Short mmCIF file of C-alpha atoms and ligand atoms in Angstrom, two decimals:
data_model
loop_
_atom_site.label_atom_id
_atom_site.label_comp_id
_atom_site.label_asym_id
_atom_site.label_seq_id
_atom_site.Cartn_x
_atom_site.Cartn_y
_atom_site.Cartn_z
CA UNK Y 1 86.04 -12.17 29.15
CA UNK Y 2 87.78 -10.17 26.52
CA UNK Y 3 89.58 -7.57 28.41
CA UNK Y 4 90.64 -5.30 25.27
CA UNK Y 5 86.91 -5.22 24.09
CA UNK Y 6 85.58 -4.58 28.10
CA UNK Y 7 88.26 -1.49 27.62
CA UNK Y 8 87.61 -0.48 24.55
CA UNK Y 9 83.83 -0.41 24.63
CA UNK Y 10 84.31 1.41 28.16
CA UNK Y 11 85.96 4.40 26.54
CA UNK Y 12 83.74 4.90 24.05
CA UNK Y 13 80.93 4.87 26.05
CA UNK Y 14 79.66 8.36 26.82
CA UNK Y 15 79.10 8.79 30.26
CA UNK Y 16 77.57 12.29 30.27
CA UNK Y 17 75.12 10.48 28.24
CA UNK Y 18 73.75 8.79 31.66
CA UNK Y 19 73.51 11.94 33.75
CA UNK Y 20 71.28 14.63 33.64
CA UNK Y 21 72.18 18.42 32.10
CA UNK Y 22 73.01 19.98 34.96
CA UNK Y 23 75.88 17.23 35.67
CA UNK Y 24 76.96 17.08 32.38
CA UNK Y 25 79.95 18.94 32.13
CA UNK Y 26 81.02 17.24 35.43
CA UNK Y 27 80.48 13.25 33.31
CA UNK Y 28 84.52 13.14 32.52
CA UNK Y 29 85.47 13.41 36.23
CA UNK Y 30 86.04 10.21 37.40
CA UNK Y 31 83.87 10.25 40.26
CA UNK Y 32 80.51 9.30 41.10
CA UNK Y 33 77.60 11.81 40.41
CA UNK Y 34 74.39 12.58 41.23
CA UNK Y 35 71.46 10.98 39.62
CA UNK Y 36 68.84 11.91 41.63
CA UNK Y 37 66.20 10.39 44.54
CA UNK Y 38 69.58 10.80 46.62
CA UNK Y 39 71.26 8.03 44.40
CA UNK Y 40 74.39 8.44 42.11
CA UNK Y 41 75.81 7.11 39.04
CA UNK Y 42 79.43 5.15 40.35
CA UNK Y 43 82.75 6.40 39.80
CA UNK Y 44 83.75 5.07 36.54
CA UNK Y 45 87.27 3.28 36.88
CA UNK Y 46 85.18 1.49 39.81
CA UNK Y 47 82.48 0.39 36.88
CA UNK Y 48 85.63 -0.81 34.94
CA UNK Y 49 87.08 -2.54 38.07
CA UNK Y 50 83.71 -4.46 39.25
CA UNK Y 51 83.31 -5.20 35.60
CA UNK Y 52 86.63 -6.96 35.02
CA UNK Y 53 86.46 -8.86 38.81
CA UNK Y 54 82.86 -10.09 37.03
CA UNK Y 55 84.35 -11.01 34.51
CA UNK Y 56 81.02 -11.83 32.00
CA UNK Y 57 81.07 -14.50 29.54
CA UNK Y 58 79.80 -13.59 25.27
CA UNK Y 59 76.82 -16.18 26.58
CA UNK Y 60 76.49 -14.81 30.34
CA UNK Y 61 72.83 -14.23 31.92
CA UNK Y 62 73.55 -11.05 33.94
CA UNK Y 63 71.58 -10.15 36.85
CA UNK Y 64 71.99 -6.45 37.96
CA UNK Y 65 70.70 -5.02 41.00
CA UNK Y 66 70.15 -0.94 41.16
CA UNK Y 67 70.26 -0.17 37.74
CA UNK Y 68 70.60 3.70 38.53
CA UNK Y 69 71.86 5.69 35.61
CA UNK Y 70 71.49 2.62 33.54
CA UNK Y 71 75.50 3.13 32.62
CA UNK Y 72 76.91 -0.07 34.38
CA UNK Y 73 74.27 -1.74 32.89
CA UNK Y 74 75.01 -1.12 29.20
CA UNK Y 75 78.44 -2.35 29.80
CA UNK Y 76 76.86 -5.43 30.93
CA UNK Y 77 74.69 -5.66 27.73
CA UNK Y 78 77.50 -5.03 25.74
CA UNK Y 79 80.01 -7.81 27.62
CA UNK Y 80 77.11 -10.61 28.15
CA UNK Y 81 73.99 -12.28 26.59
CA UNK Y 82 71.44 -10.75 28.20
CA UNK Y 83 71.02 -8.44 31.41
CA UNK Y 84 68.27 -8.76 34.01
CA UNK Y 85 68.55 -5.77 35.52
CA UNK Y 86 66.45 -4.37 38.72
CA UNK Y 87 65.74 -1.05 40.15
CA UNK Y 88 63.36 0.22 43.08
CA UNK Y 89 62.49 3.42 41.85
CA UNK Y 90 60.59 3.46 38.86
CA UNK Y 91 61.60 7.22 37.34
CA UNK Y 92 65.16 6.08 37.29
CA UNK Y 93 64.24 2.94 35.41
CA UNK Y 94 62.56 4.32 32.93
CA UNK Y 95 64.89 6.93 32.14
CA UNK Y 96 67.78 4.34 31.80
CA UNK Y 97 65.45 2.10 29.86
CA UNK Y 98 65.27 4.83 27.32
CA UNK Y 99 68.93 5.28 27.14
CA UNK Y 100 69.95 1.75 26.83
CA UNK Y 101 66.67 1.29 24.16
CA UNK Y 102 68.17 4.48 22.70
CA UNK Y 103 71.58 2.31 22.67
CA UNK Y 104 69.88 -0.22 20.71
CA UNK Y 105 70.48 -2.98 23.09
CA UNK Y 106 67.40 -5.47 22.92
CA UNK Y 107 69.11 -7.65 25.71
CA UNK Y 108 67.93 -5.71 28.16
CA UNK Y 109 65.06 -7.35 30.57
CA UNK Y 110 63.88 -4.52 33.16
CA UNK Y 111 61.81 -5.15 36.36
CA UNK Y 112 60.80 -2.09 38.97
CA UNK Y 113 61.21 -4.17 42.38
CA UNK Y 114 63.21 -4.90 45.43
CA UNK Y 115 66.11 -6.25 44.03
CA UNK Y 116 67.59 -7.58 47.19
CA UNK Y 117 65.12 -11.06 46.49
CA UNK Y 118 66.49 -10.90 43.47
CA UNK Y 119 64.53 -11.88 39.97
CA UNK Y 120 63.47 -15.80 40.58
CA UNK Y 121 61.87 -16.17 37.58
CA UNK Y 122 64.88 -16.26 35.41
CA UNK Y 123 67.25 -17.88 37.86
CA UNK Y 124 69.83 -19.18 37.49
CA UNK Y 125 72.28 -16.36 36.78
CA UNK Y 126 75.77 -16.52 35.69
CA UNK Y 127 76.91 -13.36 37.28
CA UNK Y 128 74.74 -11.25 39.24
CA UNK Y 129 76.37 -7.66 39.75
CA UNK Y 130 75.09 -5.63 42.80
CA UNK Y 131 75.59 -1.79 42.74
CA UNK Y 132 74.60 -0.61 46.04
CA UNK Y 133 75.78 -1.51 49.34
CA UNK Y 134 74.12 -4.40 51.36
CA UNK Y 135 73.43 -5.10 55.19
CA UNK Y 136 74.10 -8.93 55.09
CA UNK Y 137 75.04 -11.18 51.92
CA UNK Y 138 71.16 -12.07 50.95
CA UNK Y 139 70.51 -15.61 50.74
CA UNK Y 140 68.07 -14.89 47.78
CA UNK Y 141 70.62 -13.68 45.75
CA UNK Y 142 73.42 -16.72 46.56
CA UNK Y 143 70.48 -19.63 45.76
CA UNK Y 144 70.01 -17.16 42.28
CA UNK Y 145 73.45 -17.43 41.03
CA UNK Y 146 74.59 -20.63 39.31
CA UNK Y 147 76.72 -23.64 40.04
CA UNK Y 148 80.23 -21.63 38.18
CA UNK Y 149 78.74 -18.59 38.54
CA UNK Y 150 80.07 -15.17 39.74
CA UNK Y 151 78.70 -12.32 42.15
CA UNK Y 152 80.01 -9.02 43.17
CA UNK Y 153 78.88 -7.15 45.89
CA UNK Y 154 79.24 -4.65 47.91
CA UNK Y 155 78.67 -5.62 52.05
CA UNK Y 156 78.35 -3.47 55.35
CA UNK Y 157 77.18 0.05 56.88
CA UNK Y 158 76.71 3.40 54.84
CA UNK Y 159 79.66 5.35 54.86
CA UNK Y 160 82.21 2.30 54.09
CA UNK Y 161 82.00 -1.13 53.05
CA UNK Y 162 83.90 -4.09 51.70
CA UNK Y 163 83.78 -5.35 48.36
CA UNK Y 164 82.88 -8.63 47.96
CA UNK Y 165 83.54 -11.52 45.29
CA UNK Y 166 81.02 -14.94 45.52
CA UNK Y 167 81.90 -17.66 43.76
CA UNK Y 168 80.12 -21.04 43.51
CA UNK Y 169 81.71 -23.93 42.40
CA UNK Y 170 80.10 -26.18 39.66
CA UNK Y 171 79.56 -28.21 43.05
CA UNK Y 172 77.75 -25.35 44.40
CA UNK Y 173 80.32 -24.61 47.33
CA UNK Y 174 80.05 -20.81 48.54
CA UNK Y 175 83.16 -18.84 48.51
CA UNK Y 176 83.76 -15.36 49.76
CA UNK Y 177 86.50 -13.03 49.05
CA UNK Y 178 87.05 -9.23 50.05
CA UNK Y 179 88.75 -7.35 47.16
CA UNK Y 180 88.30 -3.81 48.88
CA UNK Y 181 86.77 -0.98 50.40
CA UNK Y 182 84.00 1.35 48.19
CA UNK Y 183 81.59 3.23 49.42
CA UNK Y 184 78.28 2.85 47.74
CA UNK Y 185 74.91 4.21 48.29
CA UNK Y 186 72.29 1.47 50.93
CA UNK Y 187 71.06 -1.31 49.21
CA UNK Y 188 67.11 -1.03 50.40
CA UNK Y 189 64.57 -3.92 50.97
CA UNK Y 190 64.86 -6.82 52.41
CA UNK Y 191 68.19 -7.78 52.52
CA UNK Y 192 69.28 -4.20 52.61
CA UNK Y 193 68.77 -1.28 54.53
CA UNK Y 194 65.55 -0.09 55.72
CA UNK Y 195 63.55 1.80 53.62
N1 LIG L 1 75.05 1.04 38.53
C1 LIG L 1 74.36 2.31 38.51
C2 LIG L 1 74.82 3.19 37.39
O1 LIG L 1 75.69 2.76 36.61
O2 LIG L 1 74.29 4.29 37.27
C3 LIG L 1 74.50 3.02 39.83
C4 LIG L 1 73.70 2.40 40.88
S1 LIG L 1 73.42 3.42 42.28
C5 LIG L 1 75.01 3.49 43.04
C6 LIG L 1 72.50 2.26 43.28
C7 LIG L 1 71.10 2.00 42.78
O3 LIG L 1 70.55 0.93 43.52
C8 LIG L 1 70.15 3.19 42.97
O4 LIG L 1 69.59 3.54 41.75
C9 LIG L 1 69.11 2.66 43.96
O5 LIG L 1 67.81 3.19 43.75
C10 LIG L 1 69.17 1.18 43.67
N2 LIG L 1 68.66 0.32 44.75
C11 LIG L 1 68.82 0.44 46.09
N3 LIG L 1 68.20 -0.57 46.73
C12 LIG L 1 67.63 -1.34 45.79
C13 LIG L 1 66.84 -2.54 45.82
N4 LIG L 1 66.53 -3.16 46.95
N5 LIG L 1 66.42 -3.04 44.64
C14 LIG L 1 66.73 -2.45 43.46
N6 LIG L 1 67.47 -1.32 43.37
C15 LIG L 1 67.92 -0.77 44.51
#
């Protein structure tokens, strides 16, 4: 990945673009923010951070889970090939759709869905990104991410949980690292929290 362009791009990207009015004037803080349905748009330097650990490839297929605000995913778009990118509640989908269409980016593939199974059809993924915090590491999403592949993901209760890199191996060995603690809103579904 090309660190100066992941940087650059991330700087010019206007985050108060992503939130609604009243939270507008609140965008530069580098915190995370409500986007509504109880859900938030992340704190940006931990966008940046999750972003770099990543690390996309120019020819990357990017699977997202909890698009959200739809601002993690444009950085995505902008670092990879394409994005598949999943969200469980449809208003917030659509309204990040039309910012990222609004973006121009065309590399955008949206499905409204429990993104704990992750998106099968398109499997395998390069990376797969995870934005919201999950019960157990689900076994959908490990079988989804290729041999070389990356995933980051957030594991363990509301409140606190530990930040987790997957690698495979171009063997398809399973490794699991902890980078650090975040605190992210539940992962739902299957593999998440209940509903
Ligand atoms: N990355 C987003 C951004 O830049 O705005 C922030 C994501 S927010 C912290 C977590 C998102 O995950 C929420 O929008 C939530 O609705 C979504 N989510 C939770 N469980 C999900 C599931 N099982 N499938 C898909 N999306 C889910």
């Amino acid at each position: 990945m090309d660190h100066q362009e992941l940087e650059t791009y991330f700087r010019s990207l206007d985050r108060s673009f992503f939130v609604e009015n009243d939270m507008k004037k609140y965008a530069n803080l580098d915190q995370p923010l409500p986007i509504g349905f109880g859900q938030t748009i992340s704190q940006p330097s931990l966008v940046l951070e999750m972003t770099r650990l990543l690390s996309p490839e120019k020819d990357s297929k990017v699977l997202e889970i909890g698009t959200g605000s739809g601002f993690q995913t444009a950085i995505l778009a902008k670092m990879s090939a394409k994005v598949f990118t999943v969200e469980r509640i449809d208003v917030l989908m659509e309204k990040a759709k039309k910012r990222l269409e609004a973006l121009n980016f065309s590399n955008v593939y949206y499905k409204i869905g429990d993104g704990s199974m992750g998106w099968q059809e398109y499997a395998p993924y390069d990376r797969i990104m995870v934005t919201a915090a999950a019960r157990i590491l689900p076994d959908a999403l490990v079988s989804q991410l290729a041999n070389g592949g990356r995933m980051v993901i957030p594991i363990g209760p509301p409140g606190l949980q530990e930040l987790k890199l997957i690698t495979k191996t171009v063997d398809g060995d399973v490794n699991i690292k902890t980078i650090t603690m975040v605190r992210f809103v539940e992962l739902k579904g299957q593999y998440g929290w209940t509903e």
